[in-house]
Amino acid sequence: MINRRKFLQGLAAITGLSLNSCGWKLADVRTTSRIQGSRDRLDIYTWTQYSDQKVMKTFTTQTGIKIVADVYDSNEFMLAKLRAGGGGSYSIIYPSDYMVQKMVELGLLKQINHQKIRGLDNLFPQFKNPTYDANNKHSIPFSWGTTGFIYNSEILKKPPDDWDYLWQNQEILNKRMTLLNDIREVMGGVLKMLGYSYNSQDEKAVKQAYEKLKELKGAIAAFDTDAWRNQILTGDLLLAMCYSGDAVNIIKENSKFKYVIPQSGSSLWTDTITIPTTSANIDGAYAWINFILQPEIGAKMSDRLGIATPNQAGFELLPKEVQNNTTLFPPQSIIDKCDRITPLGKIEELYERYWTELTSS
């Protein structure tokens, strides 16, 4: 989300992007800088909430590169598609932190050439050398956040302050709550409730979490990452497990909805931008990364999309009410209770088996 210097070799310097109430205003963009021929298209595979048409159109105007975006709702689905050979056209992919580690191990990601990147110095210190990807060798942080619950505070007078709330209130929540369609988030949350790590590799603990979820299964309306948004706004749902950025946008629609992070802890995640080894437009991929790293773009996307930027320069351009929004930027005391999801190794097969049994029954 940060970069005040040139894109990469072959692209013109971008020195004056400004934002106004009518949308995006361009400055000092030369048509001679446009990439031509087979390099005039950039295929992106990203999360639904990151598909910002205004940003894509601005990028196309500046570079001549047309963006074509496909979306997914879980890291596991994205990886399965890539491994099945369905991702050969993508030049940019947005995996979460733990998935970056896994994709590197599988040889699916290119090493980032930092000589072609501008703006990394503007990141918050904690994002310059993250544990999941030392020195951002294979990924560039795009957004970060937490996982928690959004709920209708007019009906649920007692906030869902911890995971066990779901079990204790099954009657009122029956078929009116959703959990994420995400094996690691759902299993991790229940493991956390039971006193284990989000990333437990204890077979007995994993089985215990599965058995606990089986008790709740009948009351769950769906395992869903996207469709719940409209359902909670229309009143069909009272509660949804969700990502913090999604909660921000729902609360903008109606302030009766509130977001909480379970007291026993939840997950802390970072979504990233990566270049797959099969990238068809590497120059275009670097152009996109440098475009996103600009402070003005980062600030605009954070404000409009309801995502927390890892870019300190972009953060400083945000309105104070956004900077002080604890749903987006929680205090350190909350962050300290959260775990980062990490790769599981061989026990991942056990997670997947239980997940299949849970979601298909």
mmCIF file of C-alpha atoms in Angstrom:
data_model
loop_
_atom_site.group_PDB
_atom_site.id
_atom_site.type_symbol
_atom_site.label_atom_id
_atom_site.label_comp_id
_atom_site.label_asym_id
_atom_site.label_seq_id
_atom_site.Cartn_x
_atom_site.Cartn_y
_atom_site.Cartn_z
ATOM 1 C CA MET A 1 0.000 0.000 0.000
ATOM 2 C CA ILE A 2 2.976 2.319 -0.134
ATOM 3 C CA ASN A 3 5.167 3.766 -2.799
ATOM 4 C CA ARG A 4 6.043 7.289 -3.805
ATOM 5 C CA ARG A 5 8.769 6.236 -6.164
ATOM 6 C CA LYS A 6 8.752 4.621 -9.605
ATOM 7 C CA PHE A 7 6.962 1.348 -10.298
ATOM 8 C CA LEU A 8 9.601 -0.839 -11.921
ATOM 9 C CA GLN A 9 11.810 -0.651 -14.973
ATOM 10 C CA GLY A 10 9.615 -0.016 -17.984
ATOM 11 C CA LEU A 11 6.891 1.910 -16.095
ATOM 12 C CA ALA A 12 6.731 5.651 -15.655
ATOM 13 C CA ALA A 13 7.173 7.367 -12.318
ATOM 14 C CA ILE A 14 3.942 7.892 -10.427
ATOM 15 C CA THR A 15 4.338 11.003 -8.381
ATOM 16 C CA GLY A 16 1.005 12.590 -7.785
ATOM 17 C CA LEU A 17 -1.962 10.309 -7.113
ATOM 18 C CA SER A 18 -4.554 12.309 -5.212
ATOM 19 C CA LEU A 19 -7.984 11.356 -3.970
ATOM 20 C CA ASN A 20 -11.130 13.432 -4.085
ATOM 21 C CA SER A 21 -14.814 13.039 -3.394
ATOM 22 C CA CYS A 22 -15.526 12.001 -6.981
ATOM 23 C CA GLY A 23 -13.188 9.002 -6.788
ATOM 24 C CA TRP A 24 -9.638 8.666 -8.072
ATOM 25 C CA LYS A 25 -7.830 11.586 -9.708
ATOM 26 C CA LEU A 26 -4.750 10.762 -11.765
ATOM 27 C CA ALA A 27 -1.665 12.893 -12.286
ATOM 28 C CA ASP A 28 1.524 12.709 -14.375
ATOM 29 C CA VAL A 29 0.829 9.397 -16.103
ATOM 30 C CA ARG A 30 2.468 8.947 -19.500
ATOM 31 C CA THR A 31 0.862 6.685 -22.086
ATOM 32 C CA THR A 32 4.323 5.689 -23.290
ATOM 33 C CA SER A 33 4.795 3.777 -20.027
ATOM 34 C CA ARG A 34 2.104 1.241 -20.792
ATOM 35 C CA ILE A 35 2.984 -2.410 -21.092
ATOM 36 C CA GLN A 36 1.964 -3.773 -24.483
ATOM 37 C CA GLY A 37 1.240 -7.117 -26.144
ATOM 38 C CA SER A 38 0.966 -10.255 -24.028
ATOM 39 C CA ARG A 39 1.832 -8.242 -20.931
ATOM 40 C CA ASP A 40 -1.280 -6.056 -21.005
ATOM 41 C CA ARG A 41 -3.337 -8.384 -18.783
ATOM 42 C CA LEU A 42 -2.861 -9.322 -15.141
ATOM 43 C CA ASP A 43 -4.842 -12.223 -13.667
ATOM 44 C CA ILE A 44 -5.313 -12.038 -9.900
ATOM 45 C CA TYR A 45 -6.642 -14.653 -7.491
ATOM 46 C CA THR A 46 -7.856 -12.970 -4.323
ATOM 47 C CA TRP A 47 -10.340 -12.881 -1.464
ATOM 48 C CA THR A 48 -13.821 -11.581 -2.291
ATOM 49 C CA GLN A 49 -13.534 -8.472 -0.132
ATOM 50 C CA TYR A 50 -10.307 -7.339 -1.829
ATOM 51 C CA SER A 51 -11.819 -7.095 -5.319
ATOM 52 C CA ASP A 52 -11.950 -3.298 -5.577
ATOM 53 C CA GLN A 53 -13.099 -2.186 -9.045
ATOM 54 C CA LYS A 54 -12.076 1.461 -8.581
ATOM 55 C CA VAL A 55 -8.546 0.498 -7.647
ATOM 56 C CA MET A 56 -8.313 -1.895 -10.586
ATOM 57 C CA LYS A 57 -9.543 0.729 -13.054
ATOM 58 C CA THR A 58 -7.055 3.262 -11.727
ATOM 59 C CA PHE A 59 -4.230 0.766 -12.133
ATOM 60 C CA THR A 60 -5.341 0.035 -15.712
ATOM 61 C CA THR A 61 -5.468 3.741 -16.552
ATOM 62 C CA GLN A 62 -1.966 4.258 -15.204
ATOM 63 C CA THR A 63 -0.288 1.216 -16.712
ATOM 64 C CA GLY A 64 -2.433 -0.056 -19.576
ATOM 65 C CA ILE A 65 -2.654 -3.435 -17.828
ATOM 66 C CA LYS A 66 -6.151 -4.871 -17.556
ATOM 67 C CA ILE A 67 -6.956 -6.618 -14.269
ATOM 68 C CA VAL A 68 -8.960 -9.846 -14.327
ATOM 69 C CA ALA A 69 -9.803 -11.028 -10.794
ATOM 70 C CA ASP A 70 -11.106 -14.388 -9.605
ATOM 71 C CA VAL A 71 -12.074 -14.844 -5.966
ATOM 72 C CA TYR A 72 -11.987 -17.611 -3.356
ATOM 73 C CA ASP A 73 -13.335 -17.986 0.171
ATOM 74 C CA SER A 74 -10.675 -20.115 1.860
ATOM 75 C CA ASN A 75 -6.938 -20.678 1.642
ATOM 76 C CA GLU A 76 -7.479 -24.406 1.315
ATOM 77 C CA PHE A 77 -9.775 -24.026 -1.706
ATOM 78 C CA MET A 78 -7.258 -21.730 -3.366
ATOM 79 C CA LEU A 79 -4.409 -24.179 -2.783
ATOM 80 C CA ALA A 80 -6.426 -27.149 -4.008
ATOM 81 C CA LYS A 81 -7.229 -25.308 -7.239
ATOM 82 C CA LEU A 82 -3.598 -24.411 -7.807
ATOM 83 C CA ARG A 83 -2.375 -27.946 -7.141
ATOM 84 C CA ALA A 84 -4.999 -29.329 -9.502
ATOM 85 C CA GLY A 85 -3.571 -27.154 -12.261
ATOM 86 C CA GLY A 86 -6.305 -24.550 -12.261
ATOM 87 C CA GLY A 87 -4.129 -21.576 -11.378
ATOM 88 C CA GLY A 88 -1.726 -21.387 -14.289
ATOM 89 C CA SER A 89 -3.012 -18.031 -15.515
ATOM 90 C CA TYR A 90 -2.643 -16.150 -12.211
ATOM 91 C CA SER A 91 0.220 -13.700 -11.781
ATOM 92 C CA ILE A 92 -0.815 -12.486 -8.307
ATOM 93 C CA ILE A 93 -2.279 -14.553 -5.438
ATOM 94 C CA TYR A 94 -3.310 -13.399 -1.941
ATOM 95 C CA PRO A 95 -2.563 -16.246 0.524
ATOM 96 C CA SER A 96 -2.753 -15.764 4.276
ATOM 97 C CA ASP A 97 0.378 -15.971 6.386
ATOM 98 C CA TYR A 98 0.406 -19.691 7.207
ATOM 99 C CA MET A 99 -0.474 -20.548 3.616
ATOM 100 C CA VAL A 100 2.558 -18.580 2.417
ATOM 101 C CA GLN A 101 4.735 -20.979 4.413
ATOM 102 C CA LYS A 102 2.988 -23.990 2.932
ATOM 103 C CA MET A 103 3.141 -22.689 -0.641
ATOM 104 C CA VAL A 104 6.855 -21.969 -0.276
ATOM 105 C CA GLU A 105 7.424 -25.526 0.918
ATOM 106 C CA LEU A 106 5.517 -26.789 -2.125
ATOM 107 C CA GLY A 107 7.571 -24.614 -4.469
ATOM 108 C CA LEU A 108 4.567 -22.592 -5.637
ATOM 109 C CA LEU A 109 5.841 -19.057 -4.975
ATOM 110 C CA LYS A 110 8.575 -16.986 -6.585
ATOM 111 C CA GLN A 111 11.106 -15.233 -4.426
ATOM 112 C CA ILE A 112 10.377 -11.498 -4.406
ATOM 113 C CA ASN A 113 13.062 -9.355 -6.036
ATOM 114 C CA HIS A 114 13.239 -6.462 -3.581
ATOM 115 C CA GLN A 115 15.186 -4.410 -6.121
ATOM 116 C CA LYS A 116 11.920 -4.075 -8.032
ATOM 117 C CA ILE A 117 9.870 -3.107 -4.969
ATOM 118 C CA ARG A 118 9.399 0.433 -3.642
ATOM 119 C CA GLY A 119 7.765 1.220 -0.316
ATOM 120 C CA LEU A 120 8.731 -1.636 1.993
ATOM 121 C CA ASP A 121 10.390 0.843 4.344
ATOM 122 C CA ASN A 122 6.982 2.377 4.996
ATOM 123 C CA LEU A 123 5.593 -0.778 6.617
ATOM 124 C CA PHE A 124 5.009 -0.990 10.343
ATOM 125 C CA PRO A 125 8.089 -2.604 11.982
ATOM 126 C CA GLN A 126 6.259 -5.846 12.808
ATOM 127 C CA PHE A 127 5.521 -6.434 9.119
ATOM 128 C CA LYS A 128 9.089 -5.956 7.856
ATOM 129 C CA ASN A 129 10.368 -9.318 9.083
ATOM 130 C CA PRO A 130 7.291 -11.452 9.846
ATOM 131 C CA THR A 131 7.623 -14.891 11.419
ATOM 132 C CA TYR A 132 5.752 -16.558 8.569
ATOM 133 C CA ASP A 133 8.101 -15.167 5.870
ATOM 134 C CA ALA A 134 11.450 -13.817 7.045
ATOM 135 C CA ASN A 135 12.253 -10.437 5.455
ATOM 136 C CA ASN A 136 9.203 -10.770 3.187
ATOM 137 C CA LYS A 137 11.202 -13.087 0.956
ATOM 138 C CA HIS A 138 8.149 -14.524 -0.830
ATOM 139 C CA SER A 139 5.289 -12.207 0.109
ATOM 140 C CA ILE A 140 4.272 -8.604 0.683
ATOM 141 C CA PRO A 141 1.786 -7.900 3.527
ATOM 142 C CA PHE A 142 -1.503 -6.489 2.260
ATOM 143 C CA SER A 143 -3.858 -6.430 5.241
ATOM 144 C CA TRP A 144 -4.175 -7.886 8.707
ATOM 145 C CA GLY A 145 -6.855 -8.515 11.269
ATOM 146 C CA THR A 146 -8.526 -10.833 13.731
ATOM 147 C CA THR A 147 -11.276 -13.431 13.705
ATOM 148 C CA GLY A 148 -14.287 -13.078 15.979
ATOM 149 C CA PHE A 149 -18.057 -12.817 16.126
ATOM 150 C CA ILE A 150 -20.416 -10.220 14.721
ATOM 151 C CA TYR A 151 -23.843 -10.243 16.338
ATOM 152 C CA ASN A 152 -27.181 -8.448 16.500
ATOM 153 C CA SER A 153 -26.977 -6.518 19.770
ATOM 154 C CA GLU A 154 -30.698 -5.653 19.752
ATOM 155 C CA ILE A 155 -31.637 -9.309 20.094
ATOM 156 C CA LEU A 156 -28.585 -10.810 21.773
ATOM 157 C CA LYS A 157 -28.400 -8.593 24.835
ATOM 158 C CA LYS A 158 -25.498 -10.568 26.300
ATOM 159 C CA PRO A 159 -22.468 -10.318 24.010
ATOM 160 C CA PRO A 160 -20.915 -13.557 22.735
ATOM 161 C CA ASP A 161 -17.815 -12.948 24.806
ATOM 162 C CA ASP A 162 -16.228 -16.358 24.295
ATOM 163 C CA TRP A 163 -16.461 -19.490 22.176
ATOM 164 C CA ASP A 164 -18.556 -21.412 24.702
ATOM 165 C CA TYR A 165 -21.346 -18.846 24.229
ATOM 166 C CA LEU A 166 -22.371 -20.758 21.106
ATOM 167 C CA TRP A 167 -22.968 -23.964 23.030
ATOM 168 C CA GLN A 168 -24.654 -22.224 25.955
ATOM 169 C CA ASN A 169 -27.097 -20.382 23.670
ATOM 170 C CA GLN A 170 -27.903 -23.015 21.070
ATOM 171 C CA GLU A 171 -31.643 -22.590 21.502
ATOM 172 C CA ILE A 172 -31.812 -18.911 20.548
ATOM 173 C CA LEU A 173 -29.051 -19.309 17.936
ATOM 174 C CA ASN A 174 -30.531 -22.443 16.371
ATOM 175 C CA LYS A 175 -30.076 -22.186 12.574
ATOM 176 C CA ARG A 176 -29.365 -18.478 12.995
ATOM 177 C CA MET A 177 -25.594 -18.600 13.289
ATOM 178 C CA THR A 178 -22.808 -19.404 10.836
ATOM 179 C CA LEU A 179 -19.195 -20.433 11.252
ATOM 180 C CA LEU A 180 -16.491 -19.749 8.689
ATOM 181 C CA ASN A 181 -15.953 -22.224 5.887
ATOM 182 C CA ASP A 182 -12.389 -22.536 7.092
ATOM 183 C CA ILE A 183 -11.038 -25.668 8.720
ATOM 184 C CA ARG A 184 -8.172 -23.953 10.531
ATOM 185 C CA GLU A 185 -10.254 -21.081 11.896
ATOM 186 C CA VAL A 186 -13.152 -23.197 13.139
ATOM 187 C CA MET A 187 -11.105 -26.064 14.563
ATOM 188 C CA GLY A 188 -8.614 -23.548 15.932
ATOM 189 C CA GLY A 189 -11.296 -21.556 17.737
ATOM 190 C CA VAL A 190 -12.688 -24.650 19.437
ATOM 191 C CA LEU A 191 -9.205 -25.811 20.372
ATOM 192 C CA LYS A 192 -8.618 -22.391 21.931
ATOM 193 C CA MET A 193 -11.857 -22.728 23.918
ATOM 194 C CA LEU A 194 -10.672 -26.106 25.201
ATOM 195 C CA GLY A 195 -7.411 -24.623 26.424
ATOM 196 C CA TYR A 196 -5.169 -25.653 23.525
ATOM 197 C CA SER A 197 -3.318 -23.739 20.842
ATOM 198 C CA TYR A 198 -5.017 -22.801 17.583
ATOM 199 C CA ASN A 199 -2.289 -24.962 16.035
ATOM 200 C CA SER A 200 -2.466 -27.989 18.307
ATOM 201 C CA GLN A 201 -0.812 -31.141 16.988
ATOM 202 C CA ASP A 202 -2.167 -33.300 19.786
ATOM 203 C CA GLU A 203 -4.403 -35.943 18.201
ATOM 204 C CA LYS A 204 -6.548 -36.241 21.306
ATOM 205 C CA ALA A 205 -7.069 -32.479 21.406
ATOM 206 C CA VAL A 206 -8.048 -32.388 17.734
ATOM 207 C CA LYS A 207 -10.537 -35.215 18.256
ATOM 208 C CA GLN A 208 -11.941 -33.436 21.311
ATOM 209 C CA ALA A 209 -12.500 -30.293 19.223
ATOM 210 C CA TYR A 210 -14.223 -32.327 16.518
ATOM 211 C CA GLU A 211 -16.531 -33.996 19.059
ATOM 212 C CA LYS A 212 -17.388 -30.585 20.521
ATOM 213 C CA LEU A 213 -18.274 -29.258 17.066
ATOM 214 C CA LYS A 214 -20.485 -32.286 16.437
ATOM 215 C CA GLU A 215 -22.545 -31.224 19.451
ATOM 216 C CA LEU A 216 -23.103 -27.833 17.846
ATOM 217 C CA LYS A 217 -23.525 -28.931 14.243
ATOM 218 C CA GLY A 218 -27.334 -29.197 14.328
ATOM 219 C CA ALA A 219 -27.688 -25.550 15.369
ATOM 220 C CA ILE A 220 -25.318 -24.158 12.708
ATOM 221 C CA ALA A 221 -27.063 -22.681 9.674
ATOM 222 C CA ALA A 222 -23.980 -23.084 7.480
ATOM 223 C CA PHE A 223 -20.218 -23.063 7.280
ATOM 224 C CA ASP A 224 -19.873 -19.921 5.223
ATOM 225 C CA THR A 225 -17.341 -17.163 4.590
ATOM 226 C CA ASP A 226 -19.265 -14.779 2.320
ATOM 227 C CA ALA A 227 -23.037 -15.292 2.059
ATOM 228 C CA TRP A 228 -23.652 -14.588 5.754
ATOM 229 C CA ARG A 229 -23.242 -10.845 5.182
ATOM 230 C CA ASN A 230 -26.619 -10.353 3.506
ATOM 231 C CA GLN A 231 -28.268 -12.881 5.787
ATOM 232 C CA ILE A 232 -27.303 -11.080 8.966
ATOM 233 C CA LEU A 233 -28.368 -7.711 7.548
ATOM 234 C CA THR A 234 -31.812 -9.091 6.631
ATOM 235 C CA GLY A 235 -32.255 -10.641 10.073
ATOM 236 C CA ASP A 236 -31.973 -14.279 9.055
ATOM 237 C CA LEU A 237 -28.866 -14.621 11.202
ATOM 238 C CA LEU A 238 -28.164 -13.368 14.704
ATOM 239 C CA LEU A 239 -24.477 -14.180 14.818
ATOM 240 C CA ALA A 240 -21.655 -15.011 12.418
ATOM 241 C CA MET A 241 -18.058 -15.984 12.903
ATOM 242 C CA CYS A 242 -16.172 -13.586 10.659
ATOM 243 C CA TYR A 243 -13.040 -11.647 9.885
ATOM 244 C CA SER A 244 -12.663 -8.189 11.411
ATOM 245 C CA GLY A 245 -12.664 -6.402 8.056
ATOM 246 C CA ASP A 246 -16.042 -7.887 7.147
ATOM 247 C CA ALA A 247 -17.416 -6.845 10.535
ATOM 248 C CA VAL A 248 -16.365 -3.234 9.948
ATOM 249 C CA ASN A 249 -18.411 -3.072 6.753
ATOM 250 C CA ILE A 250 -21.504 -4.642 8.323
ATOM 251 C CA ILE A 251 -21.352 -2.200 11.233
ATOM 252 C CA LYS A 252 -21.160 0.664 8.719
ATOM 253 C CA GLU A 253 -24.464 -0.584 7.302
ATOM 254 C CA ASN A 254 -26.165 -0.822 10.692
ATOM 255 C CA SER A 255 -24.728 0.123 14.067
ATOM 256 C CA LYS A 256 -26.854 -2.433 15.923
ATOM 257 C CA PHE A 257 -24.259 -5.008 14.893
ATOM 258 C CA LYS A 258 -21.227 -5.376 17.142
ATOM 259 C CA TYR A 259 -17.944 -7.249 16.810
ATOM 260 C CA VAL A 260 -16.158 -9.101 19.603
ATOM 261 C CA ILE A 261 -13.018 -11.184 19.864
ATOM 262 C CA PRO A 262 -13.443 -14.218 22.177
ATOM 263 C CA GLN A 263 -11.908 -13.654 25.593
ATOM 264 C CA SER A 264 -9.946 -16.893 25.496
ATOM 265 C CA GLY A 265 -8.362 -15.742 22.255
ATOM 266 C CA SER A 266 -8.738 -16.116 18.531
ATOM 267 C CA SER A 267 -6.544 -15.865 15.448
ATOM 268 C CA LEU A 268 -4.380 -12.994 14.269
ATOM 269 C CA TRP A 269 -3.796 -13.113 10.531
ATOM 270 C CA THR A 270 -2.059 -11.308 7.706
ATOM 271 C CA ASP A 271 -3.147 -11.599 4.083
ATOM 272 C CA THR A 272 -0.351 -11.128 1.594
ATOM 273 C CA ILE A 273 0.426 -10.507 -2.065
ATOM 274 C CA THR A 274 2.569 -13.156 -3.755
ATOM 275 C CA ILE A 275 3.809 -14.066 -7.235
ATOM 276 C CA PRO A 276 3.268 -17.727 -8.200
ATOM 277 C CA THR A 277 6.030 -19.606 -9.969
ATOM 278 C CA THR A 278 3.706 -19.976 -12.973
ATOM 279 C CA SER A 279 3.145 -16.207 -13.300
ATOM 280 C CA ALA A 280 2.408 -15.191 -16.890
ATOM 281 C CA ASN A 281 3.118 -11.491 -16.333
ATOM 282 C CA ILE A 282 5.900 -10.939 -13.825
ATOM 283 C CA ASP A 283 6.476 -7.296 -14.772
ATOM 284 C CA GLY A 284 2.773 -6.649 -14.346
ATOM 285 C CA ALA A 285 2.852 -8.383 -10.969
ATOM 286 C CA TYR A 286 5.595 -6.056 -9.723
ATOM 287 C CA ALA A 287 3.675 -3.093 -11.104
ATOM 288 C CA TRP A 288 0.629 -4.165 -9.087
ATOM 289 C CA ILE A 289 2.646 -4.623 -5.891
ATOM 290 C CA ASN A 290 4.219 -1.180 -6.214
ATOM 291 C CA PHE A 291 0.852 0.375 -6.981
ATOM 292 C CA ILE A 292 -0.701 -1.170 -3.864
ATOM 293 C CA LEU A 293 2.248 -0.090 -1.703
ATOM 294 C CA GLN A 294 1.597 3.614 -2.309
ATOM 295 C CA PRO A 295 0.448 5.320 0.919
ATOM 296 C CA GLU A 296 -2.497 7.044 -0.748
ATOM 297 C CA ILE A 297 -3.769 3.797 -2.275
ATOM 298 C CA GLY A 298 -3.305 1.949 1.004
ATOM 299 C CA ALA A 299 -5.222 4.565 2.948
ATOM 300 C CA LYS A 300 -8.055 4.678 0.430
ATOM 301 C CA MET A 301 -8.443 0.901 0.371
ATOM 302 C CA SER A 302 -8.300 0.652 4.156
ATOM 303 C CA ASP A 303 -11.017 3.276 4.570
ATOM 304 C CA ARG A 304 -13.319 2.046 1.780
ATOM 305 C CA LEU A 305 -12.890 -1.703 2.162
ATOM 306 C CA GLY A 306 -12.689 -1.783 5.951
ATOM 307 C CA ILE A 307 -9.297 -3.485 6.104
ATOM 308 C CA ALA A 308 -6.381 -2.815 8.425
ATOM 309 C CA THR A 309 -3.326 -1.681 6.509
ATOM 310 C CA PRO A 310 0.152 -2.917 7.529
ATOM 311 C CA ASN A 311 1.509 0.253 5.942
ATOM 312 C CA GLN A 312 2.408 2.870 8.517
ATOM 313 C CA ALA A 313 2.549 5.712 5.992
ATOM 314 C CA GLY A 314 -0.897 4.747 4.704
ATOM 315 C CA PHE A 315 -2.236 4.431 8.251
ATOM 316 C CA GLU A 316 -1.128 7.979 9.021
ATOM 317 C CA LEU A 317 -3.272 9.257 6.139
ATOM 318 C CA LEU A 318 -6.438 7.671 7.546
ATOM 319 C CA PRO A 319 -9.113 9.741 9.313
ATOM 320 C CA LYS A 320 -8.746 9.636 13.100
ATOM 321 C CA GLU A 321 -12.032 7.772 13.519
ATOM 322 C CA VAL A 322 -10.652 4.957 11.371
ATOM 323 C CA GLN A 323 -7.301 4.909 13.174
ATOM 324 C CA ASN A 324 -9.157 4.642 16.483
ATOM 325 C CA ASN A 325 -11.531 1.890 15.334
ATOM 326 C CA THR A 326 -10.646 -1.009 17.665
ATOM 327 C CA THR A 327 -12.419 -3.529 15.437
ATOM 328 C CA LEU A 328 -9.818 -2.770 12.765
ATOM 329 C CA PHE A 329 -6.900 -1.919 15.025
ATOM 330 C CA PRO A 330 -7.376 -3.747 18.371
ATOM 331 C CA PRO A 331 -5.279 -2.879 21.422
ATOM 332 C CA GLN A 332 -2.168 -4.903 22.196
ATOM 333 C CA SER A 333 -3.911 -6.568 25.158
ATOM 334 C CA ILE A 334 -6.292 -8.255 22.695
ATOM 335 C CA ILE A 335 -3.594 -9.090 20.162
ATOM 336 C CA ASP A 336 -1.558 -10.814 22.873
ATOM 337 C CA LYS A 337 -4.370 -13.367 23.347
ATOM 338 C CA CYS A 338 -4.451 -14.310 19.686
ATOM 339 C CA ASP A 339 -2.487 -16.991 17.844
ATOM 340 C CA ARG A 340 -1.138 -16.916 14.325
ATOM 341 C CA ILE A 341 -2.155 -19.969 12.332
ATOM 342 C CA THR A 342 0.887 -22.021 11.334
ATOM 343 C CA PRO A 343 1.376 -25.087 9.103
ATOM 344 C CA LEU A 344 0.515 -28.387 10.795
ATOM 345 C CA GLY A 345 2.620 -30.955 9.011
ATOM 346 C CA LYS A 346 1.324 -34.534 8.809
ATOM 347 C CA ILE A 347 -1.439 -34.030 11.366
ATOM 348 C CA GLU A 348 -3.174 -31.766 8.862
ATOM 349 C CA GLU A 349 -4.616 -34.944 7.340
ATOM 350 C CA LEU A 350 -6.409 -35.625 10.625
ATOM 351 C CA TYR A 351 -7.863 -32.099 10.652
ATOM 352 C CA GLU A 352 -9.051 -32.551 7.089
ATOM 353 C CA ARG A 353 -10.653 -35.920 7.806
ATOM 354 C CA TYR A 354 -12.596 -34.566 10.757
ATOM 355 C CA TRP A 355 -13.582 -31.483 8.774
ATOM 356 C CA THR A 356 -14.919 -33.573 5.921
ATOM 357 C CA GLU A 357 -16.927 -35.700 8.338
ATOM 358 C CA LEU A 358 -18.281 -32.608 10.047
ATOM 359 C CA THR A 359 -19.279 -30.624 6.975
ATOM 360 C CA SER A 360 -20.606 -33.505 4.879
ATOM 361 C CA SER A 361 -22.790 -35.154 7.508
#
